[in-house]
mmCIF file of C-alpha atoms in Angstrom:
data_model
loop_
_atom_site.group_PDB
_atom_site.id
_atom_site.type_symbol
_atom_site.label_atom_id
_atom_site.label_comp_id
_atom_site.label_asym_id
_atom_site.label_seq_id
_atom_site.Cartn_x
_atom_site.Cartn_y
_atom_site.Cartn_z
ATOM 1 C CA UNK A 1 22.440 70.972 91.832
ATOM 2 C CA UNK A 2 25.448 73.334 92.683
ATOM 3 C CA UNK A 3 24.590 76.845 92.692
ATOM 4 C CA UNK A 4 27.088 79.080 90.981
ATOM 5 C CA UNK A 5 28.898 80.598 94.121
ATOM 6 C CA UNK A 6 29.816 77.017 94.535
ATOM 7 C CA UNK A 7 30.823 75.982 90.958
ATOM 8 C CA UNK A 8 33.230 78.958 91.115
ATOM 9 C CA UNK A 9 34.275 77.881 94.550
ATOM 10 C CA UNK A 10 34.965 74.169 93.574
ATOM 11 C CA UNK A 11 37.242 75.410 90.294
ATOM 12 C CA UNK A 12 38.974 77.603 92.377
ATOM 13 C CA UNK A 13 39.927 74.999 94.956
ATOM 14 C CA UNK A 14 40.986 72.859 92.508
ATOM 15 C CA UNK A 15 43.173 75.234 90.545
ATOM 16 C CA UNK A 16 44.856 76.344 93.723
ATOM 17 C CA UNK A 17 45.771 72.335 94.071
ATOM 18 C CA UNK A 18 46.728 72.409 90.423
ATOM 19 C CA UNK A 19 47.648 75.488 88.774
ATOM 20 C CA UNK A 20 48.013 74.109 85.389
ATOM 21 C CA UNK A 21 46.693 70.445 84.337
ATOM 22 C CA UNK A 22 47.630 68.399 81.864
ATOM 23 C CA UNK A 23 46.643 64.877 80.567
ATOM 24 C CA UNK A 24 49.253 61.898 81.854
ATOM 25 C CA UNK A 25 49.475 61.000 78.057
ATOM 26 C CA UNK A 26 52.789 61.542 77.095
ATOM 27 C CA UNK A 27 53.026 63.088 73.311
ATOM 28 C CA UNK A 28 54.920 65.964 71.559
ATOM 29 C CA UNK A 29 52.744 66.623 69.118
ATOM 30 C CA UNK A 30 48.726 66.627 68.291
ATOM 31 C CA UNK A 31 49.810 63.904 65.871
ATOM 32 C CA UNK A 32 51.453 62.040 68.888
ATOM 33 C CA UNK A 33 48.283 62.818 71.448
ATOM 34 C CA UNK A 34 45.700 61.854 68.718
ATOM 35 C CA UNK A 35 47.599 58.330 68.364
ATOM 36 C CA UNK A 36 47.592 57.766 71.931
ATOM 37 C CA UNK A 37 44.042 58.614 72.627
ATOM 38 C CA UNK A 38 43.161 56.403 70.166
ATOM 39 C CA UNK A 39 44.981 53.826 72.684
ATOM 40 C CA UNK A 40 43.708 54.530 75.381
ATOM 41 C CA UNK A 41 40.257 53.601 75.098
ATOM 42 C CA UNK A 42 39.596 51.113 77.505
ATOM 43 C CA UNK A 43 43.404 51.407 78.663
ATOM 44 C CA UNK A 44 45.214 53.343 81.511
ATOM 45 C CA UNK A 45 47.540 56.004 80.358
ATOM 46 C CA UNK A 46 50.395 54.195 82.167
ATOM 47 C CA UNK A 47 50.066 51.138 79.419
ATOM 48 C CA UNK A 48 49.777 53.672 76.500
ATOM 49 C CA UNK A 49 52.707 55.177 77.294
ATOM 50 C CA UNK A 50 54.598 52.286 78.152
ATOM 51 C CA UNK A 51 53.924 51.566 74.135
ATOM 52 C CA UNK A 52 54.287 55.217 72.350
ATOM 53 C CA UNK A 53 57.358 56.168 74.380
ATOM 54 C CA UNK A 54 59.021 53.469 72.465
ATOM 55 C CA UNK A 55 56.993 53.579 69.497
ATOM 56 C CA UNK A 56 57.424 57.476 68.882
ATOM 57 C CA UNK A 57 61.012 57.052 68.644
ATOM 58 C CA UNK A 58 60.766 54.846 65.759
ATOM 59 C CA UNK A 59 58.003 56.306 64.140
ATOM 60 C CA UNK A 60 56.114 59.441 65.140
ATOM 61 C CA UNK A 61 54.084 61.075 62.066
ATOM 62 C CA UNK A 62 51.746 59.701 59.552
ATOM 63 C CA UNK A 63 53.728 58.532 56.692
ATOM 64 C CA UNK A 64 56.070 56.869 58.968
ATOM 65 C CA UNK A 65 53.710 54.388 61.110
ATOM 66 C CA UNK A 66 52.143 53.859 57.434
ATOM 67 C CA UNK A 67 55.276 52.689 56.584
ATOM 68 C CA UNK A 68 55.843 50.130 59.676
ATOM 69 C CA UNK A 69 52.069 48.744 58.875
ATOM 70 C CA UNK A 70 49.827 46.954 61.428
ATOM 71 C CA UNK A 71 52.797 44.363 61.958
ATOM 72 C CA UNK A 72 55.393 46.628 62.532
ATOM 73 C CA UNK A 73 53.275 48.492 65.018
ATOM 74 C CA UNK A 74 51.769 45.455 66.910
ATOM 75 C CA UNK A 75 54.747 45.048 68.811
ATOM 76 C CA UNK A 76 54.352 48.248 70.810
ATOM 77 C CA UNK A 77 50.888 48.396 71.461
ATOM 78 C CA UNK A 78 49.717 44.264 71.914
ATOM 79 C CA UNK A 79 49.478 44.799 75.647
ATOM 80 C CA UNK A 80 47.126 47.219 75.421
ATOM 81 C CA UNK A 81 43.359 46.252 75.427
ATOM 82 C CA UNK A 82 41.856 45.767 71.587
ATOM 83 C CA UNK A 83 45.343 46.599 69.985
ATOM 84 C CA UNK A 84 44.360 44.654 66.769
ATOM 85 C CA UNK A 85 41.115 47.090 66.236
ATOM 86 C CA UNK A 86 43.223 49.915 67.456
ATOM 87 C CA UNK A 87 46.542 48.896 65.350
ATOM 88 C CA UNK A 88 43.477 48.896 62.552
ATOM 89 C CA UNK A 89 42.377 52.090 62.939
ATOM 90 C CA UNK A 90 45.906 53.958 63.506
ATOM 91 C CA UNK A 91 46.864 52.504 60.028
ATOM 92 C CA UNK A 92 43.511 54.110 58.332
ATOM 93 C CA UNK A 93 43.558 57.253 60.016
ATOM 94 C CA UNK A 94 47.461 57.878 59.552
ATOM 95 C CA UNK A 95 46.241 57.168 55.510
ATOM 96 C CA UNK A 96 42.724 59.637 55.736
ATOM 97 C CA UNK A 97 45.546 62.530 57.154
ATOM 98 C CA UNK A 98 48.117 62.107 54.288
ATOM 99 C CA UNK A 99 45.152 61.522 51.943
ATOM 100 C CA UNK A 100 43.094 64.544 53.243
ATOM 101 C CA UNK A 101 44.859 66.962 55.605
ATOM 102 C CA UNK A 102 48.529 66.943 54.133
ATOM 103 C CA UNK A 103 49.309 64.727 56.961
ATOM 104 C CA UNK A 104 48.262 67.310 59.631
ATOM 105 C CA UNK A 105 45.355 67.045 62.737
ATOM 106 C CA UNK A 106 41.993 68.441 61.598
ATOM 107 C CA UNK A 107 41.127 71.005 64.345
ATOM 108 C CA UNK A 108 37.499 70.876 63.758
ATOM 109 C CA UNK A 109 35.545 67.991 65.169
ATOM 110 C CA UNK A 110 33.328 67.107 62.287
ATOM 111 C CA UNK A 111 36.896 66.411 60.538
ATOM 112 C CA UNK A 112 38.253 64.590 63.575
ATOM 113 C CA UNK A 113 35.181 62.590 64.345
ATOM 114 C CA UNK A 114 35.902 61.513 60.595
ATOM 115 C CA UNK A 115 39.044 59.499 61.200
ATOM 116 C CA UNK A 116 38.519 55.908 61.880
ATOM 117 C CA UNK A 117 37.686 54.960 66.049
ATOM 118 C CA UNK A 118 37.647 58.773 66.431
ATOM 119 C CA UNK A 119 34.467 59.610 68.309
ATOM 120 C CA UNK A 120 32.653 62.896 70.648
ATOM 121 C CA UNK A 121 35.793 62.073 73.258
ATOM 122 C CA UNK A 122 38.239 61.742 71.827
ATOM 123 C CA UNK A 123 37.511 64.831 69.385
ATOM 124 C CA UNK A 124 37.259 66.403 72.401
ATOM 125 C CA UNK A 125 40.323 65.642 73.713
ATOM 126 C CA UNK A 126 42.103 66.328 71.131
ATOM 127 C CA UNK A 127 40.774 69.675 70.525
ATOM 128 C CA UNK A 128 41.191 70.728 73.929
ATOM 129 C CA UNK A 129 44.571 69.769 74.989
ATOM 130 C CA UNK A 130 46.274 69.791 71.468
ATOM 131 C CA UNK A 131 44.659 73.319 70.176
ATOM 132 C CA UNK A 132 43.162 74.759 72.991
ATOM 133 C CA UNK A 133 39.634 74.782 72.517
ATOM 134 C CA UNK A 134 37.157 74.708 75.717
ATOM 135 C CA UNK A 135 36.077 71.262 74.962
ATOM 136 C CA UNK A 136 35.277 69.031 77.591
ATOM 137 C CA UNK A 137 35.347 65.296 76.760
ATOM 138 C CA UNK A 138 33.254 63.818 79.409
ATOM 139 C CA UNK A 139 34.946 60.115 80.039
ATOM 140 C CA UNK A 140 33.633 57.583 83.250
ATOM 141 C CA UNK A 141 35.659 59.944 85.486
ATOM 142 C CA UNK A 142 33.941 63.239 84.599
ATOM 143 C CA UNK A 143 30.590 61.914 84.561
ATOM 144 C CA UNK A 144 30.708 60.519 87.749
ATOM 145 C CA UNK A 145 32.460 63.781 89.365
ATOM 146 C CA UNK A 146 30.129 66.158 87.630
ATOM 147 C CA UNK A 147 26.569 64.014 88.847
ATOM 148 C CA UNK A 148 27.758 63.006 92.384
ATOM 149 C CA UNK A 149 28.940 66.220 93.480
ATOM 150 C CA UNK A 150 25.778 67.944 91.978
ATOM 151 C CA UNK A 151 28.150 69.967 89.508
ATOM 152 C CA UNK A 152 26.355 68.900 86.338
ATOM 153 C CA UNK A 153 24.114 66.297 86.408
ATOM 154 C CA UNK A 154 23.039 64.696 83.229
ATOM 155 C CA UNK A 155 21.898 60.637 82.529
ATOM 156 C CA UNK A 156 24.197 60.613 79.660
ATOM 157 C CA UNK A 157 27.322 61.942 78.459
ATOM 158 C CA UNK A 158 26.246 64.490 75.969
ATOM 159 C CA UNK A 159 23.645 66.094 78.479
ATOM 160 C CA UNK A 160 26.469 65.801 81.228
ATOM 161 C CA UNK A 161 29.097 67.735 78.666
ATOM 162 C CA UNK A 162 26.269 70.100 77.865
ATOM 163 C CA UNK A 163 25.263 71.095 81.097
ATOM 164 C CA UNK A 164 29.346 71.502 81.933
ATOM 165 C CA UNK A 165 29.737 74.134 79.362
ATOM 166 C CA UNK A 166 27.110 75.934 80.736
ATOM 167 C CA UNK A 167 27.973 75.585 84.163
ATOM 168 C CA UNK A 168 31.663 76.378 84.481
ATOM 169 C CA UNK A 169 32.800 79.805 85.193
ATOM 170 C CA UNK A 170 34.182 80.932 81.483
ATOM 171 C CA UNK A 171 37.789 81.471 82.908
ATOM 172 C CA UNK A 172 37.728 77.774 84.181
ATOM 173 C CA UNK A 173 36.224 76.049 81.263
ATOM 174 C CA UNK A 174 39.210 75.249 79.561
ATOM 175 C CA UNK A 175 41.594 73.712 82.016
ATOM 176 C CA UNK A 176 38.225 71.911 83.916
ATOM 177 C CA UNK A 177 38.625 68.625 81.589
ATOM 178 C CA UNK A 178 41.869 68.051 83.447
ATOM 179 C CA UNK A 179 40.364 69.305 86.487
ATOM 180 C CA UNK A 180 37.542 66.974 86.949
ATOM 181 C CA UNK A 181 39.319 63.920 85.275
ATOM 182 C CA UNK A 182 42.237 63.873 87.691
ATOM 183 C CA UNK A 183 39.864 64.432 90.682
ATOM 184 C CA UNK A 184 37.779 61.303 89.540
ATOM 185 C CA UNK A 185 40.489 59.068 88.948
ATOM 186 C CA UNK A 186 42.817 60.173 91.770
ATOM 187 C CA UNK A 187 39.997 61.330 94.857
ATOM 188 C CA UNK A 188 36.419 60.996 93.957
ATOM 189 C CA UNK A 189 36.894 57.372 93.078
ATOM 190 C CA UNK A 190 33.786 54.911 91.452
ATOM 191 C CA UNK A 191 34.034 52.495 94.877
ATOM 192 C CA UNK A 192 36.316 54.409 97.277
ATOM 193 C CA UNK A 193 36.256 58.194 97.493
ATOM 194 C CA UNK A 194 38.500 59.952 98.845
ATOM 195 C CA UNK A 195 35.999 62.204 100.806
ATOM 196 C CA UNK A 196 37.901 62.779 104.133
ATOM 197 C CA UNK A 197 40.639 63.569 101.867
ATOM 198 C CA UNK A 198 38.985 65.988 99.433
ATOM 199 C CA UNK A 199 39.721 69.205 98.541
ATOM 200 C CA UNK A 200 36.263 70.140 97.341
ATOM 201 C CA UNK A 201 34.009 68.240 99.949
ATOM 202 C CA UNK A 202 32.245 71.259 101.392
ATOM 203 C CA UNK A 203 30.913 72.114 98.240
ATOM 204 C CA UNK A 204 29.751 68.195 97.226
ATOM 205 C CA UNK A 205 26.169 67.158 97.480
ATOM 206 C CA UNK A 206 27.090 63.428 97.573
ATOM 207 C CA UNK A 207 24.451 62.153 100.013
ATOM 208 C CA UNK A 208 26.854 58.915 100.969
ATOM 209 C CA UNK A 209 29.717 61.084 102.167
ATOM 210 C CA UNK A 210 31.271 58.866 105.291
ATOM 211 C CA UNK A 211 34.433 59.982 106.846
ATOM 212 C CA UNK A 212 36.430 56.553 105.220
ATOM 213 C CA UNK A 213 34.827 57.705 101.916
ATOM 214 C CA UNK A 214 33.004 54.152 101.905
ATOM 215 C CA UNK A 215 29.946 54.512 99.389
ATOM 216 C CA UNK A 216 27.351 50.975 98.429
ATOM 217 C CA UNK A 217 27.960 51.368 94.788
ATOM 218 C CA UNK A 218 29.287 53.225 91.968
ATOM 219 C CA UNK A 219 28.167 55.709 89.918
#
């Protein structure tokens, strides 16, 4: 496991490579963020927003994609994995906020985790990057990032996101969502990592390490 000189290192290096992360979801709201990480479960961000940058523009708060109904939203969003579930879900949650929060975001999680396909992530998410809590929503990415590198191990997600609010340096904790998904989707990939390339590689405890980055199987 990581001691804590090198947690501290690793979030340093990283912020020096990235000052200020941000999710690749586009939205301009929490409204608009919530409705695409519904979306993007099992979905790059690059599909999701090739739907919501079109579908924002026609409607972009509760009452309005109420009004357009599963049908009118379909278009947008059918080439996006599970879109009928998803288009299902958007329609009951956009009624539970009118219904409920005067049409507004909860910014609690037992309220968020409420709302229909709203689970620990995606609370997470939301909270973090909408309203700026130190949440840390620990997707495929994160997990692998924070048990191959030593950072915070954990054989699930919740012990993984436990251990990650423990172990990251306060001052870090709530940009190092960003931070650890972006270096697990971009370097310290499932079958390819990036090692020779990597930023943070003196401070990993990956045991398969190779100059290529070649590893036998993912994590």
């Amino acid at each position: 496991m990581m001691n804590p000189k090198k947690r501290r290192a690793f979030f340093e290096q990283l912020k020096a490579n990235n000052p200020k992360p941000t999710t690749e979801l586009e939205y301009n709201s929490p409204f608009e963020l919530l409705i695409a990480v519904l979306l993007s479960a099992q979905a790059t961000d690059v599909s999701v927003n090739k739907g919501t940058s079109k579908l924002f523009k026609v409607a972009n708060t509760p009452q309005a994609l109420l009004d357009l109904g599963e049908k009118g939203v379909k278009p947008y969003i059918q080439h996006i994995g599970l879109f009928n579930s998803k288009g299902r879900h958007i329609q009951e949650t956009c009624r539970l906020l009118l219904d409920k929060h005067q049409g507004k975001v909860p910014q609690t999680r037992e309220e968020l985790e409420a709302l229909p396909g709203v689970g620990r992530k995606t609370a997470n998410v939301i909270l973090n990057t909408a309203f700026g809590q130190p949440t840390i929503a620990v997707d495929t990415h994160i997990f692998r990032v924070s048990n191959r590198t030593g950072l915070a191990p954990g054989k699930d997600v919740v012990k993984v996101e436990e251990q990650l609010l423990k172990r990251v340096p306060k001052e870090y904790l709530l940009d190092a969502h960003h931070w650890l998904i972006l270096h697990g989707r971009y370097t310290c990939k499932a079958r390819n990592p990036d090692c020779a390339q990597c930023i943070v590689e003196p401070l990993c405890s990956f045991k398969q390490k190779t100059g290529k980055g070649k590893v036998r199987g993912d994590i």
